[in-house]
Amino acid sequence: MEGLSEAENRVARIIWDHPGISSMDVWHICEELYGWKKSTVFTLIRRIRDKGYLLPQRSGLTMVISKDEYYS
């Protein structure tokens, strides 16, 4: 799998720390922490999904691998 960019990594860490979080909640956190626009956050979520790291479900966003597995 292709690695994550720094911005994608920031979003992934939020999802790892809050399994099942909604896309909107990820955006609110990113808006508060980084001042990012909704379109930016949704683009990053899509890129993480396209790289095979993210499984979007009705119940929220879930990473396919754990944080420990990614960083090892």
PDB file of C-alpha atoms in Angstrom:
ATOM      1  CA  MET A   1       0.000   0.000   0.000  1.00  0.00           C
ATOM      2  CA  GLU A   2       1.089   3.502  -0.742  1.00  0.00           C
ATOM      3  CA  GLY A   3       2.014   5.593   2.292  1.00  0.00           C
ATOM      4  CA  LEU A   4      -0.041   8.479   3.607  1.00  0.00           C
ATOM      5  CA  SER A   5       0.904  12.127   3.158  1.00  0.00           C
ATOM      6  CA  GLU A   6       1.311  14.286   6.267  1.00  0.00           C
ATOM      7  CA  ALA A   7      -2.196  15.734   5.859  1.00  0.00           C
ATOM      8  CA  GLU A   8      -3.713  12.283   5.260  1.00  0.00           C
ATOM      9  CA  ASN A   9      -1.827  11.036   8.309  1.00  0.00           C
ATOM     10  CA  ARG A  10      -3.395  13.757  10.474  1.00  0.00           C
ATOM     11  CA  VAL A  11      -6.875  12.699   9.371  1.00  0.00           C
ATOM     12  CA  ALA A  12      -6.048   8.998   9.801  1.00  0.00           C
ATOM     13  CA  ARG A  13      -4.871   9.603  13.378  1.00  0.00           C
ATOM     14  CA  ILE A  14      -8.227  11.194  14.203  1.00  0.00           C
ATOM     15  CA  ILE A  15     -10.047   8.172  12.765  1.00  0.00           C
ATOM     16  CA  TRP A  16      -7.751   5.741  14.600  1.00  0.00           C
ATOM     17  CA  ASP A  17      -8.391   7.594  17.861  1.00  0.00           C
ATOM     18  CA  HIS A  18     -12.187   7.686  17.273  1.00  0.00           C
ATOM     19  CA  PRO A  19     -13.271   4.455  15.506  1.00  0.00           C
ATOM     20  CA  GLY A  20     -16.688   4.831  13.877  1.00  0.00           C
ATOM     21  CA  ILE A  21     -16.439   8.635  13.742  1.00  0.00           C
ATOM     22  CA  SER A  22     -18.518  10.378  11.092  1.00  0.00           C
ATOM     23  CA  SER A  23     -16.964  12.331   8.241  1.00  0.00           C
ATOM     24  CA  MET A  24     -18.614  15.479   9.559  1.00  0.00           C
ATOM     25  CA  ASP A  25     -17.084  14.992  12.999  1.00  0.00           C
ATOM     26  CA  VAL A  26     -13.650  14.489  11.408  1.00  0.00           C
ATOM     27  CA  TRP A  27     -14.161  17.763   9.556  1.00  0.00           C
ATOM     28  CA  HIS A  28     -15.167  19.610  12.745  1.00  0.00           C
ATOM     29  CA  ILE A  29     -12.037  18.362  14.522  1.00  0.00           C
ATOM     30  CA  CYS A  30      -9.801  19.292  11.570  1.00  0.00           C
ATOM     31  CA  GLU A  31     -11.456  22.684  11.280  1.00  0.00           C
ATOM     32  CA  GLU A  32     -10.736  23.364  14.943  1.00  0.00           C
ATOM     33  CA  LEU A  33      -7.177  21.964  14.962  1.00  0.00           C
ATOM     34  CA  TYR A  34      -5.918  22.993  11.522  1.00  0.00           C
ATOM     35  CA  GLY A  35      -8.441  25.491  10.106  1.00  0.00           C
ATOM     36  CA  TRP A  36      -9.175  23.168   7.171  1.00  0.00           C
ATOM     37  CA  LYS A  37     -12.232  23.549   4.957  1.00  0.00           C
ATOM     38  CA  LYS A  38     -14.821  20.807   4.618  1.00  0.00           C
ATOM     39  CA  SER A  39     -13.801  20.102   1.008  1.00  0.00           C
ATOM     40  CA  THR A  40     -10.169  19.609   2.054  1.00  0.00           C
ATOM     41  CA  VAL A  41     -11.052  17.096   4.761  1.00  0.00           C
ATOM     42  CA  PHE A  42     -13.444  15.157   2.521  1.00  0.00           C
ATOM     43  CA  THR A  43     -10.767  15.013  -0.211  1.00  0.00           C
ATOM     44  CA  LEU A  44      -8.260  13.643   2.305  1.00  0.00           C
ATOM     45  CA  ILE A  45     -10.776  11.034   3.518  1.00  0.00           C
ATOM     46  CA  ARG A  46     -11.363   9.971  -0.101  1.00  0.00           C
ATOM     47  CA  ARG A  47      -7.604   9.685  -0.734  1.00  0.00           C
ATOM     48  CA  ILE A  48      -7.126   7.548   2.388  1.00  0.00           C
ATOM     49  CA  ARG A  49      -9.984   5.315   1.221  1.00  0.00           C
ATOM     50  CA  ASP A  50      -8.579   5.105  -2.328  1.00  0.00           C
ATOM     51  CA  LYS A  51      -5.209   4.002  -0.916  1.00  0.00           C
ATOM     52  CA  GLY A  52      -6.951   1.106   0.831  1.00  0.00           C
ATOM     53  CA  TYR A  53      -6.556   2.242   4.447  1.00  0.00           C
ATOM     54  CA  LEU A  54     -10.128   3.300   5.167  1.00  0.00           C
ATOM     55  CA  LEU A  55     -13.404   1.408   5.220  1.00  0.00           C
ATOM     56  CA  PRO A  56     -16.379   3.785   5.138  1.00  0.00           C
ATOM     57  CA  GLN A  57     -19.456   2.197   6.697  1.00  0.00           C
ATOM     58  CA  ARG A  58     -22.913   3.397   7.641  1.00  0.00           C
ATOM     59  CA  SER A  59     -21.822   3.365  11.274  1.00  0.00           C
ATOM     60  CA  GLY A  60     -18.850   5.639  10.539  1.00  0.00           C
ATOM     61  CA  LEU A  61     -15.265   5.556   9.345  1.00  0.00           C
ATOM     62  CA  THR A  62     -12.969   2.677  10.271  1.00  0.00           C
ATOM     63  CA  MET A  63      -9.324   2.196   9.391  1.00  0.00           C
ATOM     64  CA  VAL A  64      -8.503  -1.164   7.799  1.00  0.00           C
ATOM     65  CA  ILE A  65      -5.230  -1.516   9.715  1.00  0.00           C
ATOM     66  CA  SER A  66      -4.300  -0.412  13.224  1.00  0.00           C
ATOM     67  CA  LYS A  67      -2.106   2.576  13.957  1.00  0.00           C
ATOM     68  CA  ASP A  68       0.635   0.228  15.233  1.00  0.00           C
ATOM     69  CA  GLU A  69       0.528  -1.841  12.033  1.00  0.00           C
ATOM     70  CA  TYR A  70       0.824   1.299   9.877  1.00  0.00           C
ATOM     71  CA  TYR A  71       3.770   2.741  11.773  1.00  0.00           C
ATOM     72  CA  SER A  72       5.707  -0.540  11.970  1.00  0.00           C
TER      73      SER A  72
END
